[in-house]
Amino acid sequence: MNLILLSPADLEGERLARVRDPRRLAHLHAVHRARPGDRLTLGVAGGGIGRGELLALDGHEARFAIDALDQRPPPALPVHLVLALPRPRMLARSLEHVTAMGVKHITLLHSRRVEKSYWQSPELAAEKIQAHLVLGLEQARDTMMPEVTLAKGFRPFVEDRLPGLLKEHRGLLAHPGMPRACPRGLTGPTLLLVGPEGGFIPWEVERLLAAGCEGIHLGPRILRVETAVTALLARLF
């Protein structure tokens, strides 16, 4: 927890905050080994970042005096990530990793090789997704929450949503065997599509390419989804 991310409910006026949830309290005790008088990095969800002094800490709450939160969060990546829904455990890690890297728009997509049971996973509950996003923000000292949307049908996504997205983004389909290597140093709005374990099926690849996406690859090695997404983002931006 490189940043204590405060919600509006944690604030009492402009200069005082109280943290009461068990996870953050346990981290302050066990990892930071915080003591009254320590100065820690604070940020308000959707707002600025600064420092604060720990006034008190016990098993029930931590109380902070807040300095001016006048630092801006790190810049977001200019990317909308469309990720075929991974296995639940991989989903949790992927959300945390891409949030830490600065992705602010995430669409979780159904495709043929996505198990239908994944859509019933507790990891897709709004509060669970929120918890993983918060962990990513705390890691990266960021305060701007990503937006996550669910697309449970591949064909409706391609026919109804993808054309509008491609009007404003350069569409890149990351898939083994594509003709072009992954580009580097992009600065413009980008739509990055990544398939599930085993990749998109040929029909899905054809539909995405026909819609206007460019096929790219990361080389001859086949990577796990969470590894591939991290490598793609690091190389693209």
PDB file of C-alpha atoms in Angstrom:
ATOM      1  CA  MET A   1       0.000   0.000   0.000  1.00  0.00           C
ATOM      2  CA  ASN A   2       2.134   2.856  -1.335  1.00  0.00           C
ATOM      3  CA  LEU A   3      -0.790   5.244  -0.970  1.00  0.00           C
ATOM      4  CA  ILE A   4      -3.617   5.332   1.547  1.00  0.00           C
ATOM      5  CA  LEU A   5      -6.602   5.871  -0.735  1.00  0.00           C
ATOM      6  CA  LEU A   6      -9.302   7.782   1.087  1.00  0.00           C
ATOM      7  CA  SER A   7     -12.944   7.709   0.116  1.00  0.00           C
ATOM      8  CA  PRO A   8     -15.290  10.649   0.780  1.00  0.00           C
ATOM      9  CA  ALA A   9     -16.680   8.658   3.714  1.00  0.00           C
ATOM     10  CA  ASP A  10     -13.220   8.699   5.348  1.00  0.00           C
ATOM     11  CA  LEU A  11     -13.022  12.495   5.389  1.00  0.00           C
ATOM     12  CA  GLU A  12     -14.061  14.821   8.174  1.00  0.00           C
ATOM     13  CA  GLY A  13     -13.739  18.277   6.708  1.00  0.00           C
ATOM     14  CA  GLU A  14     -10.683  19.142   4.635  1.00  0.00           C
ATOM     15  CA  ARG A  15      -7.943  18.347   7.145  1.00  0.00           C
ATOM     16  CA  LEU A  16      -8.980  15.192   9.007  1.00  0.00           C
ATOM     17  CA  ALA A  17      -9.502  11.589   7.887  1.00  0.00           C
ATOM     18  CA  ARG A  18     -10.455   8.423   9.726  1.00  0.00           C
ATOM     19  CA  VAL A  19      -9.688   4.968   8.305  1.00  0.00           C
ATOM     20  CA  ARG A  20     -11.716   2.139   9.830  1.00  0.00           C
ATOM     21  CA  ASP A  21     -11.768  -0.807   7.413  1.00  0.00           C
ATOM     22  CA  PRO A  22      -9.849  -3.886   8.621  1.00  0.00           C
ATOM     23  CA  ARG A  23      -7.681  -4.359   5.512  1.00  0.00           C
ATOM     24  CA  ARG A  24      -6.083  -0.910   5.598  1.00  0.00           C
ATOM     25  CA  LEU A  25      -5.734  -0.993   9.375  1.00  0.00           C
ATOM     26  CA  ALA A  26      -4.000  -4.378   9.220  1.00  0.00           C
ATOM     27  CA  HIS A  27      -1.618  -3.041   6.552  1.00  0.00           C
ATOM     28  CA  LEU A  28      -0.779   0.017   8.627  1.00  0.00           C
ATOM     29  CA  HIS A  29      -0.012  -2.201  11.624  1.00  0.00           C
ATOM     30  CA  ALA A  30       1.775  -5.133   9.973  1.00  0.00           C
ATOM     31  CA  VAL A  31       3.491  -3.642   6.925  1.00  0.00           C
ATOM     32  CA  HIS A  32       4.022   0.055   7.642  1.00  0.00           C
ATOM     33  CA  ARG A  33       4.402  -0.596  11.372  1.00  0.00           C
ATOM     34  CA  ALA A  34       3.024   2.907  11.645  1.00  0.00           C
ATOM     35  CA  ARG A  35       3.179   4.960  14.806  1.00  0.00           C
ATOM     36  CA  PRO A  36       1.574   8.296  15.722  1.00  0.00           C
ATOM     37  CA  GLY A  37       3.690  11.053  14.261  1.00  0.00           C
ATOM     38  CA  ASP A  38       4.565   9.118  11.096  1.00  0.00           C
ATOM     39  CA  ARG A  39       3.945  10.913   7.823  1.00  0.00           C
ATOM     40  CA  LEU A  40       2.385   8.845   5.057  1.00  0.00           C
ATOM     41  CA  THR A  41       1.211   9.391   1.483  1.00  0.00           C
ATOM     42  CA  LEU A  42      -2.533   9.992   1.204  1.00  0.00           C
ATOM     43  CA  GLY A  43      -4.874  10.483  -1.729  1.00  0.00           C
ATOM     44  CA  VAL A  44      -8.582  11.072  -2.177  1.00  0.00           C
ATOM     45  CA  ALA A  45     -10.418   8.912  -4.682  1.00  0.00           C
ATOM     46  CA  GLY A  46     -10.885  11.014  -7.795  1.00  0.00           C
ATOM     47  CA  GLY A  47      -8.747  13.829  -6.381  1.00  0.00           C
ATOM     48  CA  GLY A  48      -5.281  14.886  -5.363  1.00  0.00           C
ATOM     49  CA  ILE A  49      -2.352  13.308  -3.544  1.00  0.00           C
ATOM     50  CA  GLY A  50      -0.315  14.619  -0.630  1.00  0.00           C
ATOM     51  CA  ARG A  51       0.977  13.766   2.810  1.00  0.00           C
ATOM     52  CA  GLY A  52      -0.613  13.382   6.178  1.00  0.00           C
ATOM     53  CA  GLU A  53       0.429  12.856   9.777  1.00  0.00           C
ATOM     54  CA  LEU A  54      -0.845   9.822  11.640  1.00  0.00           C
ATOM     55  CA  LEU A  55      -2.442  11.172  14.801  1.00  0.00           C
ATOM     56  CA  ALA A  56      -3.671   7.914  16.325  1.00  0.00           C
ATOM     57  CA  LEU A  57      -3.808   4.220  15.453  1.00  0.00           C
ATOM     58  CA  ASP A  58      -5.454   1.313  17.240  1.00  0.00           C
ATOM     59  CA  GLY A  59      -7.422  -1.772  16.310  1.00  0.00           C
ATOM     60  CA  HIS A  60     -10.500   0.215  15.362  1.00  0.00           C
ATOM     61  CA  GLU A  61      -9.311   3.241  13.418  1.00  0.00           C
ATOM     62  CA  ALA A  62      -6.441   5.347  12.144  1.00  0.00           C
ATOM     63  CA  ARG A  63      -6.762   9.125  12.326  1.00  0.00           C
ATOM     64  CA  PHE A  64      -4.806  11.448  10.031  1.00  0.00           C
ATOM     65  CA  ALA A  65      -4.193  15.180   9.822  1.00  0.00           C
ATOM     66  CA  ILE A  66      -4.090  15.938   6.107  1.00  0.00           C
ATOM     67  CA  ASP A  67      -1.728  18.387   4.442  1.00  0.00           C
ATOM     68  CA  ALA A  68      -2.701  19.974   1.139  1.00  0.00           C
ATOM     69  CA  LEU A  69      -3.537  17.271  -1.402  1.00  0.00           C
ATOM     70  CA  ASP A  70      -2.179  19.304  -4.293  1.00  0.00           C
ATOM     71  CA  GLN A  71      -0.257  16.684  -6.305  1.00  0.00           C
ATOM     72  CA  ARG A  72      -1.840  15.266  -9.437  1.00  0.00           C
ATOM     73  CA  PRO A  73      -2.085  11.491  -9.916  1.00  0.00           C
ATOM     74  CA  PRO A  74       0.168   9.925 -12.563  1.00  0.00           C
ATOM     75  CA  PRO A  75      -1.085  10.260 -16.146  1.00  0.00           C
ATOM     76  CA  ALA A  76      -3.379   7.564 -17.494  1.00  0.00           C
ATOM     77  CA  LEU A  77      -2.450   5.411 -20.468  1.00  0.00           C
ATOM     78  CA  PRO A  78      -4.351   6.378 -23.649  1.00  0.00           C
ATOM     79  CA  VAL A  79      -5.817   2.891 -23.970  1.00  0.00           C
ATOM     80  CA  HIS A  80      -9.129   1.081 -23.715  1.00  0.00           C
ATOM     81  CA  LEU A  81      -8.384  -2.536 -22.873  1.00  0.00           C
ATOM     82  CA  VAL A  82     -10.804  -5.182 -24.160  1.00  0.00           C
ATOM     83  CA  LEU A  83      -9.937  -8.387 -22.354  1.00  0.00           C
ATOM     84  CA  ALA A  84     -11.650 -11.730 -22.922  1.00  0.00           C
ATOM     85  CA  LEU A  85     -12.837 -12.720 -19.460  1.00  0.00           C
ATOM     86  CA  PRO A  86     -10.036 -14.713 -17.758  1.00  0.00           C
ATOM     87  CA  ARG A  87     -10.330 -17.375 -15.092  1.00  0.00           C
ATOM     88  CA  PRO A  88     -11.450 -15.791 -11.798  1.00  0.00           C
ATOM     89  CA  ARG A  89      -8.037 -15.897 -10.099  1.00  0.00           C
ATOM     90  CA  MET A  90      -6.336 -14.542 -13.186  1.00  0.00           C
ATOM     91  CA  LEU A  91      -9.012 -11.846 -13.473  1.00  0.00           C
ATOM     92  CA  ALA A  92      -8.179 -10.560 -10.006  1.00  0.00           C
ATOM     93  CA  ARG A  93      -4.464 -10.291 -10.769  1.00  0.00           C
ATOM     94  CA  SER A  94      -5.072  -8.809 -14.212  1.00  0.00           C
ATOM     95  CA  LEU A  95      -7.323  -6.059 -12.874  1.00  0.00           C
ATOM     96  CA  GLU A  96      -4.752  -5.109 -10.250  1.00  0.00           C
ATOM     97  CA  HIS A  97      -1.852  -5.127 -12.726  1.00  0.00           C
ATOM     98  CA  VAL A  98      -3.506  -3.084 -15.478  1.00  0.00           C
ATOM     99  CA  THR A  99      -4.875  -0.586 -12.959  1.00  0.00           C
ATOM    100  CA  ALA A 100      -1.387  -0.108 -11.524  1.00  0.00           C
ATOM    101  CA  MET A 101      -0.095   0.496 -15.055  1.00  0.00           C
ATOM    102  CA  GLY A 102      -2.608   3.286 -15.684  1.00  0.00           C
ATOM    103  CA  VAL A 103      -5.439   1.688 -17.694  1.00  0.00           C
ATOM    104  CA  LYS A 104      -8.681   3.590 -17.084  1.00  0.00           C
ATOM    105  CA  HIS A 105     -11.118   1.856 -19.432  1.00  0.00           C
ATOM    106  CA  ILE A 106     -11.560  -1.925 -19.272  1.00  0.00           C
ATOM    107  CA  THR A 107     -14.115  -4.066 -21.075  1.00  0.00           C
ATOM    108  CA  LEU A 108     -14.416  -7.728 -20.096  1.00  0.00           C
ATOM    109  CA  LEU A 109     -15.582  -9.654 -23.158  1.00  0.00           C
ATOM    110  CA  HIS A 110     -17.106 -13.054 -23.769  1.00  0.00           C
ATOM    111  CA  SER A 111     -15.633 -15.224 -26.500  1.00  0.00           C
ATOM    112  CA  ARG A 112     -15.929 -18.868 -27.546  1.00  0.00           C
ATOM    113  CA  ARG A 113     -13.087 -20.089 -25.340  1.00  0.00           C
ATOM    114  CA  VAL A 114     -14.327 -18.258 -22.248  1.00  0.00           C
ATOM    115  CA  GLU A 115     -16.063 -20.720 -19.934  1.00  0.00           C
ATOM    116  CA  LYS A 116     -19.664 -19.620 -19.352  1.00  0.00           C
ATOM    117  CA  SER A 117     -19.254 -20.425 -15.664  1.00  0.00           C
ATOM    118  CA  TYR A 118     -16.731 -17.580 -15.356  1.00  0.00           C
ATOM    119  CA  TRP A 119     -19.608 -15.093 -15.687  1.00  0.00           C
ATOM    120  CA  GLN A 120     -21.136 -16.465 -12.476  1.00  0.00           C
ATOM    121  CA  SER A 121     -17.923 -15.979 -10.491  1.00  0.00           C
ATOM    122  CA  PRO A 122     -18.107 -13.896  -7.299  1.00  0.00           C
ATOM    123  CA  GLU A 123     -15.051 -12.029  -8.648  1.00  0.00           C
ATOM    124  CA  LEU A 124     -17.403 -10.185 -11.029  1.00  0.00           C
ATOM    125  CA  ALA A 125     -19.454  -8.707  -8.206  1.00  0.00           C
ATOM    126  CA  ALA A 126     -19.136  -4.923  -8.236  1.00  0.00           C
ATOM    127  CA  GLU A 127     -17.596  -4.803  -4.768  1.00  0.00           C
ATOM    128  CA  LYS A 128     -14.974  -7.435  -5.671  1.00  0.00           C
ATOM    129  CA  ILE A 129     -13.985  -5.618  -8.860  1.00  0.00           C
ATOM    130  CA  GLN A 130     -13.781  -2.376  -6.875  1.00  0.00           C
ATOM    131  CA  ALA A 131     -11.507  -4.029  -4.307  1.00  0.00           C
ATOM    132  CA  HIS A 132      -9.044  -5.175  -6.986  1.00  0.00           C
ATOM    133  CA  LEU A 133      -9.030  -1.759  -8.643  1.00  0.00           C
ATOM    134  CA  VAL A 134      -8.283  -0.120  -5.299  1.00  0.00           C
ATOM    135  CA  LEU A 135      -5.319  -2.447  -4.760  1.00  0.00           C
ATOM    136  CA  GLY A 136      -3.939  -1.431  -8.142  1.00  0.00           C
ATOM    137  CA  LEU A 137      -4.366   2.263  -7.367  1.00  0.00           C
ATOM    138  CA  GLU A 138      -2.697   1.907  -3.971  1.00  0.00           C
ATOM    139  CA  GLN A 139       0.247   0.140  -5.577  1.00  0.00           C
ATOM    140  CA  ALA A 140       0.798   2.862  -8.184  1.00  0.00           C
ATOM    141  CA  ARG A 141      -0.051   5.902  -6.016  1.00  0.00           C
ATOM    142  CA  ASP A 142      -3.010   6.742  -8.210  1.00  0.00           C
ATOM    143  CA  THR A 143      -6.442   8.063  -7.275  1.00  0.00           C
ATOM    144  CA  MET A 144      -8.419   7.867 -10.537  1.00  0.00           C
ATOM    145  CA  MET A 145     -10.672   4.802 -10.560  1.00  0.00           C
ATOM    146  CA  PRO A 146     -10.892   2.828 -13.836  1.00  0.00           C
ATOM    147  CA  GLU A 147     -14.237   2.129 -15.487  1.00  0.00           C
ATOM    148  CA  VAL A 148     -15.028  -1.559 -15.997  1.00  0.00           C
ATOM    149  CA  THR A 149     -17.822  -2.716 -18.307  1.00  0.00           C
ATOM    150  CA  LEU A 150     -19.033  -6.240 -19.095  1.00  0.00           C
ATOM    151  CA  ALA A 151     -19.735  -7.439 -22.638  1.00  0.00           C
ATOM    152  CA  LYS A 152     -21.339 -10.874 -22.329  1.00  0.00           C
ATOM    153  CA  GLY A 153     -21.897 -11.349 -26.059  1.00  0.00           C
ATOM    154  CA  PHE A 154     -19.124 -11.325 -28.656  1.00  0.00           C
ATOM    155  CA  ARG A 155     -21.333 -10.644 -31.669  1.00  0.00           C
ATOM    156  CA  PRO A 156     -23.245  -7.720 -30.053  1.00  0.00           C
ATOM    157  CA  PHE A 157     -19.926  -6.197 -29.007  1.00  0.00           C
ATOM    158  CA  VAL A 158     -18.460  -6.441 -32.519  1.00  0.00           C
ATOM    159  CA  GLU A 159     -21.610  -5.229 -34.264  1.00  0.00           C
ATOM    160  CA  ASP A 160     -22.874  -2.591 -31.841  1.00  0.00           C
ATOM    161  CA  ARG A 161     -19.969  -1.250 -29.775  1.00  0.00           C
ATOM    162  CA  LEU A 162     -16.770  -1.855 -31.705  1.00  0.00           C
ATOM    163  CA  PRO A 163     -17.524   0.457 -34.671  1.00  0.00           C
ATOM    164  CA  GLY A 164     -18.009   3.421 -32.347  1.00  0.00           C
ATOM    165  CA  LEU A 165     -14.833   2.628 -30.408  1.00  0.00           C
ATOM    166  CA  LEU A 166     -12.800   2.377 -33.603  1.00  0.00           C
ATOM    167  CA  LYS A 167     -13.922   5.837 -34.684  1.00  0.00           C
ATOM    168  CA  GLU A 168     -11.927   7.277 -31.784  1.00  0.00           C
ATOM    169  CA  HIS A 169      -9.224   4.633 -31.248  1.00  0.00           C
ATOM    170  CA  ARG A 170      -6.630   2.736 -33.210  1.00  0.00           C
ATOM    171  CA  GLY A 171      -7.695  -0.885 -32.829  1.00  0.00           C
ATOM    172  CA  LEU A 172      -4.968  -3.449 -32.113  1.00  0.00           C
ATOM    173  CA  LEU A 173      -5.766  -7.147 -31.915  1.00  0.00           C
ATOM    174  CA  ALA A 174      -3.028  -8.992 -30.027  1.00  0.00           C
ATOM    175  CA  HIS A 175      -3.061 -12.584 -31.234  1.00  0.00           C
ATOM    176  CA  PRO A 176      -0.369 -15.201 -32.028  1.00  0.00           C
ATOM    177  CA  GLY A 177       0.491 -15.477 -35.687  1.00  0.00           C
ATOM    178  CA  MET A 178      -0.515 -11.966 -36.680  1.00  0.00           C
ATOM    179  CA  PRO A 179       1.703 -10.371 -39.372  1.00  0.00           C
ATOM    180  CA  ARG A 180       2.942  -7.304 -37.478  1.00  0.00           C
ATOM    181  CA  ALA A 181       5.070  -7.058 -34.379  1.00  0.00           C
ATOM    182  CA  CYS A 182       3.656  -5.031 -31.506  1.00  0.00           C
ATOM    183  CA  PRO A 183       4.460  -1.345 -32.119  1.00  0.00           C
ATOM    184  CA  ARG A 184       6.205   0.860 -29.580  1.00  0.00           C
ATOM    185  CA  GLY A 185       5.803   4.323 -28.158  1.00  0.00           C
ATOM    186  CA  LEU A 186       2.186   5.018 -29.060  1.00  0.00           C
ATOM    187  CA  THR A 187       0.661   8.266 -27.829  1.00  0.00           C
ATOM    188  CA  GLY A 188      -2.768   8.328 -29.483  1.00  0.00           C
ATOM    189  CA  PRO A 189      -6.004   6.708 -28.287  1.00  0.00           C
ATOM    190  CA  THR A 190      -5.682   2.944 -28.637  1.00  0.00           C
ATOM    191  CA  LEU A 191      -8.106   0.046 -28.349  1.00  0.00           C
ATOM    192  CA  LEU A 192      -6.220  -3.107 -27.328  1.00  0.00           C
ATOM    193  CA  LEU A 193      -8.008  -6.454 -27.659  1.00  0.00           C
ATOM    194  CA  VAL A 194      -6.583  -9.542 -25.926  1.00  0.00           C
ATOM    195  CA  GLY A 195      -8.132 -12.999 -26.119  1.00  0.00           C
ATOM    196  CA  PRO A 196      -8.556 -15.724 -23.494  1.00  0.00           C
ATOM    197  CA  GLU A 197      -6.277 -18.681 -22.747  1.00  0.00           C
ATOM    198  CA  GLY A 198      -6.065 -20.414 -26.118  1.00  0.00           C
ATOM    199  CA  GLY A 199      -6.778 -17.160 -27.947  1.00  0.00           C
ATOM    200  CA  PHE A 200      -9.715 -16.029 -30.033  1.00  0.00           C
ATOM    201  CA  ILE A 201     -11.052 -18.654 -32.431  1.00  0.00           C
ATOM    202  CA  PRO A 202     -10.410 -18.025 -36.167  1.00  0.00           C
ATOM    203  CA  TRP A 203     -13.953 -16.749 -36.795  1.00  0.00           C
ATOM    204  CA  GLU A 204     -13.564 -14.174 -34.019  1.00  0.00           C
ATOM    205  CA  VAL A 205     -10.201 -13.058 -35.376  1.00  0.00           C
ATOM    206  CA  GLU A 206     -11.737 -12.647 -38.827  1.00  0.00           C
ATOM    207  CA  ARG A 207     -14.579 -10.554 -37.465  1.00  0.00           C
ATOM    208  CA  LEU A 208     -12.256  -8.273 -35.487  1.00  0.00           C
ATOM    209  CA  LEU A 209      -9.929  -7.760 -38.429  1.00  0.00           C
ATOM    210  CA  ALA A 210     -12.865  -7.114 -40.763  1.00  0.00           C
ATOM    211  CA  ALA A 211     -14.143  -4.474 -38.353  1.00  0.00           C
ATOM    212  CA  GLY A 212     -10.897  -2.527 -38.727  1.00  0.00           C
ATOM    213  CA  CYS A 213      -8.537  -3.863 -36.053  1.00  0.00           C
ATOM    214  CA  GLU A 214      -4.859  -4.405 -36.851  1.00  0.00           C
ATOM    215  CA  GLY A 215      -3.372  -7.774 -35.963  1.00  0.00           C
ATOM    216  CA  ILE A 216      -0.182  -7.670 -33.867  1.00  0.00           C
ATOM    217  CA  HIS A 217       1.960 -10.228 -32.041  1.00  0.00           C
ATOM    218  CA  LEU A 218       4.559 -10.330 -29.262  1.00  0.00           C
ATOM    219  CA  GLY A 219       6.806 -12.917 -30.862  1.00  0.00           C
ATOM    220  CA  PRO A 220       6.889 -16.710 -31.043  1.00  0.00           C
ATOM    221  CA  ARG A 221       6.330 -17.382 -27.333  1.00  0.00           C
ATOM    222  CA  ILE A 222       2.802 -18.067 -26.085  1.00  0.00           C
ATOM    223  CA  LEU A 223       2.285 -16.161 -22.843  1.00  0.00           C
ATOM    224  CA  ARG A 224      -0.327 -16.362 -20.125  1.00  0.00           C
ATOM    225  CA  VAL A 225      -2.966 -13.677 -20.426  1.00  0.00           C
ATOM    226  CA  GLU A 226      -1.823 -11.664 -17.404  1.00  0.00           C
ATOM    227  CA  THR A 227       1.791 -11.749 -18.653  1.00  0.00           C
ATOM    228  CA  ALA A 228       0.821 -10.881 -22.212  1.00  0.00           C
ATOM    229  CA  VAL A 229      -1.304  -7.900 -21.161  1.00  0.00           C
ATOM    230  CA  THR A 230       1.474  -6.470 -19.000  1.00  0.00           C
ATOM    231  CA  ALA A 231       4.044  -6.969 -21.774  1.00  0.00           C
ATOM    232  CA  LEU A 232       1.770  -5.377 -24.381  1.00  0.00           C
ATOM    233  CA  LEU A 233       1.080  -2.291 -22.289  1.00  0.00           C
ATOM    234  CA  ALA A 234       4.751  -1.852 -21.409  1.00  0.00           C
ATOM    235  CA  ARG A 235       5.750  -2.092 -25.061  1.00  0.00           C
ATOM    236  CA  LEU A 236       2.939  -0.047 -26.560  1.00  0.00           C
ATOM    237  CA  PHE A 237       3.253   2.931 -24.210  1.00  0.00           C
TER     238      PHE A 237
END
